Amino acid sequence: MNEILVWVIKTGFIFGGLVGTAAAMSLAERKFSAWMQYRIGPNRVGPWGLLQPIADGVKFMFKEELIPDGANKWVFQLAPLLAAMPAMMTIAVIPFAGRVELFGQDFGNLSITDLDIGALYVLAIGGLAIYGVILGGWASNSKYSLLGGLRASAQMISYELSLILTILAVIAMTGDLDLRAIVEAQNTGGVWNVLEWNIWYQPLGFMLFVVATFAETNRHPFDFAECEPELVGGFHTEYSAMRFALFFIGEYCAMTVMACLTVTLFLGGPSVPFWAAAPWFVGFAAFLVKAGFFLFLFIWVRWTLPRFRFDQLMHLGWKVFLPLSLLNLLATGVAILFRGGA
Amino acid sequence: MVIVKRKTLSFSERLYLPEIVRGLSITFRKMFAKRVTRQYPEERLETTEVTRGQPRLVVNEDDSIACVSCGLCEAACPAYAITIDGQETDRFIEREPERFDIDMLRCILCGFCEEACPKDAIYMSDELELADYSRAALIYDIEKLKRPKSALEQRIGYVNKINQRWQTPSSTS
């Protein structure tokens, strides 16, 4: 089969899945939040409110788009795209499943591409997401938006450090930057492949990573980019219509990618417990279940915990998370040294 | 002056995590709790006999209106919501309203008209919904206010019961 065609199909499948997940998350967020508050949630549009994301999308398309007078128009219009793009780009290197064979065709591994430096790519592109937030806040020419953007950027930078350091420990264990290799190292065969998952070797790293992903995606309890009582909204106060929606699509895409990344790095990716040689679709289903749990966790935590105070956030980031992740890296290094190389 | 001592947190509380897990378990359990939402247009609140909704005019069993356009409700209305013009009629009561308008935007649902009425012709119904596209449409005329006696039964019974209180043994005889 034509190699380019295979590529286009895989890209369309994964990218469509990502955007579809983002849309489904907007509904799931509202449904779960409702259930946790004794409410019912959206149930008017379609059965169970399943068509709600489509209705929202149509509404956003037809709404009037306002650009404030003093705004820097070029940057103002660019910022939402910058916020949504990095998450959509990083999904490219996530290894969803092994070799796909369908209708007698070999589609190769189920990921858009397997970069040699996949982990590095994810961190480099993921770090760009902050530009969307801070530029959006700055270009609005509103003090509240600017403050929201500044807070978000300060937070994301402080937590990115611990995020990178925990990933570094995993990379050191595997000895490879390729996410595919990291996944394969966690599933080398045998019945007890569950015990090969990095979560057992990096419990502290796993915990730090999960908390850092919350900060990295600007989710509760670290959603400092937005705050109604102090900032009249946040970095997106001045945005409306589809550009406003783009920020949210970006946020949900980032959540999805972070959930996938957590599964890849710590939970063996598509590795099926007790079934090392599972066919690709079982592995893919296992991946979706694991990633689904983390997506649920994002929502679950959001509707449980209140927002941190800003100084508490900084305290936690610099005085607790950074030393702990450094310690984690050191302990990993010492362990590797004594076990005789990775 | 009250000095509020800040509670010293235990080690597990300072670790955040056990407390976060506790919070998560609470929200998870509440996901399966009973819902309190009422699906409004389909599921309405039940009205009782004390419900004081919008005032409505009583229509007798023979389709004639009970009002004699005496104007007492118009005078009693604190919000000046009622406007009545009377006219002669061949019926025994001799007078009936030609025009009986209640401006529902002014009506405060106080029930004074109901109390003032000497002919038991106006009652507070259990109708509570009030929405329209124009102000003019919310000035209800006589046709919009008419309700058969049976529809107001509950409230009429309640008002009669309350009125028993004012009746001395001599006045009933």
mmCIF file of N, CA and C in Angstrom, chain A residues 289-339:
data_model
loop_
_atom_site.group_PDB
_atom_site.id
_atom_site.type_symbol
_atom_site.label_atom_id
_atom_site.label_comp_id
_atom_site.label_asym_id
_atom_site.label_seq_id
_atom_site.Cartn_x
_atom_site.Cartn_y
_atom_site.Cartn_z
ATOM 1 N N VAL A 289 -8.412 2.802 27.875
ATOM 2 C CA VAL A 289 -8.969 2.672 29.225
ATOM 3 C C VAL A 289 -8.088 3.412 30.227
ATOM 4 N N LYS A 290 -6.769 3.191 30.101
ATOM 5 C CA LYS A 290 -5.848 3.840 31.037
ATOM 6 C C LYS A 290 -5.893 5.355 30.880
ATOM 7 N N ALA A 291 -5.849 5.812 29.612
ATOM 8 C CA ALA A 291 -5.881 7.260 29.374
ATOM 9 C C ALA A 291 -7.218 7.834 29.829
ATOM 10 N N GLY A 292 -8.298 7.053 29.622
ATOM 11 C CA GLY A 292 -9.615 7.501 30.049
ATOM 12 C C GLY A 292 -9.670 7.725 31.549
ATOM 13 N N PHE A 293 -8.981 6.852 32.291
ATOM 14 C CA PHE A 293 -8.976 7.038 33.732
ATOM 15 C C PHE A 293 -8.334 8.365 34.105
ATOM 16 N N PHE A 294 -7.231 8.704 33.438
ATOM 17 C CA PHE A 294 -6.560 9.952 33.794
ATOM 18 C C PHE A 294 -7.379 11.163 33.377
ATOM 19 N N LEU A 295 -8.094 11.022 32.243
ATOM 20 C CA LEU A 295 -8.978 12.114 31.845
ATOM 21 C C LEU A 295 -10.072 12.300 32.885
ATOM 22 N N PHE A 296 -10.588 11.169 33.387
ATOM 23 C CA PHE A 296 -11.604 11.255 34.434
ATOM 24 C C PHE A 296 -11.015 11.887 35.690
ATOM 25 N N LEU A 297 -9.750 11.539 35.973
ATOM 26 C CA LEU A 297 -9.090 12.094 37.154
ATOM 27 C C LEU A 297 -9.007 13.622 37.061
ATOM 28 N N PHE A 298 -8.727 14.125 35.841
ATOM 29 C CA PHE A 298 -8.674 15.578 35.650
ATOM 30 C C PHE A 298 -9.982 16.212 36.086
ATOM 31 N N ILE A 299 -11.083 15.624 35.624
ATOM 32 C CA ILE A 299 -12.398 16.171 35.949
ATOM 33 C C ILE A 299 -12.700 15.981 37.428
ATOM 34 N N TRP A 300 -12.394 14.793 37.898
ATOM 35 C CA TRP A 300 -12.691 14.404 39.274
ATOM 36 C C TRP A 300 -12.023 15.380 40.251
ATOM 37 N N VAL A 301 -10.739 15.627 40.030
ATOM 38 C CA VAL A 301 -10.002 16.523 40.925
ATOM 39 C C VAL A 301 -10.541 17.931 40.817
ATOM 40 N N ARG A 302 -10.913 18.325 39.595
ATOM 41 C CA ARG A 302 -11.384 19.692 39.423
ATOM 42 C C ARG A 302 -12.602 19.971 40.286
ATOM 43 N N TRP A 303 -13.493 18.989 40.375
ATOM 44 C CA TRP A 303 -14.723 19.243 41.115
ATOM 45 C C TRP A 303 -14.595 18.833 42.574
ATOM 46 N N THR A 304 -13.382 18.503 43.005
ATOM 47 C CA THR A 304 -13.181 18.168 44.407
ATOM 48 C C THR A 304 -12.410 19.262 45.137
ATOM 49 N N LEU A 305 -11.346 19.740 44.506
ATOM 50 C CA LEU A 305 -10.437 20.641 45.216
ATOM 51 C C LEU A 305 -10.663 22.092 44.832
ATOM 52 N N PRO A 306 -10.510 22.976 45.812
ATOM 53 C CA PRO A 306 -10.539 24.402 45.492
ATOM 54 C C PRO A 306 -9.183 24.840 44.935
ATOM 55 N N ARG A 307 -9.165 26.042 44.393
ATOM 56 C CA ARG A 307 -7.935 26.564 43.809
ATOM 57 C C ARG A 307 -6.921 26.908 44.908
ATOM 58 N N PHE A 308 -5.637 26.671 44.624
ATOM 59 C CA PHE A 308 -4.591 27.052 45.569
ATOM 60 C C PHE A 308 -4.463 28.570 45.605
ATOM 61 N N ARG A 309 -3.842 29.062 46.688
ATOM 62 C CA ARG A 309 -3.468 30.463 46.699
ATOM 63 C C ARG A 309 -2.172 30.553 45.904
ATOM 64 N N PHE A 310 -1.894 31.725 45.310
ATOM 65 C CA PHE A 310 -0.776 31.798 44.384
ATOM 66 C C PHE A 310 0.562 31.507 45.069
ATOM 67 N N ASP A 311 0.757 32.054 46.287
ATOM 68 C CA ASP A 311 2.043 31.822 46.958
ATOM 69 C C ASP A 311 2.174 30.361 47.385
ATOM 70 N N GLN A 312 1.031 29.726 47.692
ATOM 71 C CA GLN A 312 1.076 28.299 48.023
ATOM 72 C C GLN A 312 1.513 27.484 46.817
ATOM 73 N N LEU A 313 1.015 27.908 45.666
ATOM 74 C CA LEU A 313 1.368 27.211 44.435
ATOM 75 C C LEU A 313 2.865 27.306 44.175
ATOM 76 N N MET A 314 3.395 28.539 44.338
ATOM 77 C CA MET A 314 4.820 28.740 44.092
ATOM 78 C C MET A 314 5.650 27.980 45.120
ATOM 79 N N HIS A 315 5.170 28.004 46.364
ATOM 80 C CA HIS A 315 5.856 27.279 47.426
ATOM 81 C C HIS A 315 5.926 25.800 47.081
ATOM 82 N N LEU A 316 4.787 25.265 46.676
ATOM 83 C CA LEU A 316 4.729 23.834 46.347
ATOM 84 C C LEU A 316 5.627 23.518 45.160
ATOM 85 N N GLY A 317 5.610 24.393 44.172
ATOM 86 C CA GLY A 317 6.372 24.131 42.964
ATOM 87 C C GLY A 317 7.878 24.168 43.195
ATOM 88 N N TRP A 318 8.358 25.227 43.866
ATOM 89 C CA TRP A 318 9.804 25.436 43.954
ATOM 90 C C TRP A 318 10.424 24.783 45.181
ATOM 91 N N LYS A 319 9.679 24.760 46.305
ATOM 92 C CA LYS A 319 10.295 24.272 47.530
ATOM 93 C C LYS A 319 9.981 22.816 47.808
ATOM 94 N N VAL A 320 8.965 22.269 47.173
ATOM 95 C CA VAL A 320 8.620 20.874 47.429
ATOM 96 C C VAL A 320 8.861 20.017 46.197
ATOM 97 N N PHE A 321 8.273 20.435 45.074
ATOM 98 C CA PHE A 321 8.329 19.576 43.888
ATOM 99 C C PHE A 321 9.711 19.514 43.268
ATOM 100 N N LEU A 322 10.377 20.674 43.203
ATOM 101 C CA LEU A 322 11.692 20.677 42.568
ATOM 102 C C LEU A 322 12.693 19.828 43.346
ATOM 103 N N PRO A 323 12.828 20.014 44.684
ATOM 104 C CA PRO A 323 13.750 19.150 45.431
ATOM 105 C C PRO A 323 13.376 17.676 45.337
ATOM 106 N N LEU A 324 12.056 17.396 45.416
ATOM 107 C CA LEU A 324 11.630 15.995 45.369
ATOM 108 C C LEU A 324 11.968 15.365 44.027
ATOM 109 N N SER A 325 11.764 16.118 42.949
ATOM 110 C CA SER A 325 12.046 15.519 41.639
ATOM 111 C C SER A 325 13.550 15.367 41.428
ATOM 112 N N LEU A 326 14.318 16.307 41.990
ATOM 113 C CA LEU A 326 15.777 16.160 41.913
ATOM 114 C C LEU A 326 16.226 14.928 42.691
ATOM 115 N N LEU A 327 15.615 14.770 43.876
ATOM 116 C CA LEU A 327 15.930 13.612 44.709
ATOM 117 C C LEU A 327 15.578 12.323 43.980
ATOM 118 N N ASN A 328 14.433 12.356 43.319
ATOM 119 C CA ASN A 328 13.984 11.205 42.558
ATOM 120 C C ASN A 328 14.986 10.846 41.468
ATOM 121 N N LEU A 329 15.452 11.884 40.785
ATOM 122 C CA LEU A 329 16.421 11.669 39.707
ATOM 123 C C LEU A 329 17.718 11.102 40.270
ATOM 124 N N LEU A 330 18.137 11.664 41.414
ATOM 125 C CA LEU A 330 19.376 11.199 42.047
ATOM 126 C C LEU A 330 19.246 9.735 42.451
ATOM 127 N N ALA A 331 18.118 9.404 43.089
ATOM 128 C CA ALA A 331 17.905 8.026 43.533
ATOM 129 C C ALA A 331 17.893 7.083 42.338
ATOM 130 N N THR A 332 17.256 7.520 41.248
ATOM 131 C CA THR A 332 17.232 6.693 40.034
ATOM 132 C C THR A 332 18.648 6.471 39.524
ATOM 133 N N GLY A 333 19.435 7.556 39.508
ATOM 134 C CA GLY A 333 20.813 7.448 39.033
ATOM 135 C C GLY A 333 21.623 6.487 39.869
ATOM 136 N N VAL A 334 21.493 6.602 41.180
ATOM 137 C CA VAL A 334 22.241 5.720 42.081
ATOM 138 C C VAL A 334 21.827 4.273 41.857
ATOM 139 N N ALA A 335 20.516 4.054 41.729
ATOM 140 C CA ALA A 335 20.016 2.690 41.508
ATOM 141 C C ALA A 335 20.564 2.109 40.217
ATOM 142 N N ILE A 336 20.577 2.925 39.158
ATOM 143 C CA ILE A 336 21.092 2.447 37.871
ATOM 144 C C ILE A 336 22.570 2.109 37.988
ATOM 145 N N LEU A 337 23.303 2.970 38.717
ATOM 146 C CA LEU A 337 24.743 2.764 38.885
ATOM 147 C C LEU A 337 25.015 1.430 39.560
ATOM 148 N N PHE A 338 24.233 1.131 40.625
ATOM 149 C CA PHE A 338 24.508 -0.089 41.374
ATOM 150 C C PHE A 338 23.987 -1.342 40.688
ATOM 151 N N ARG A 339 22.972 -1.163 39.833
ATOM 152 C CA ARG A 339 22.488 -2.342 39.114
ATOM 153 C C ARG A 339 23.290 -2.579 37.835
#
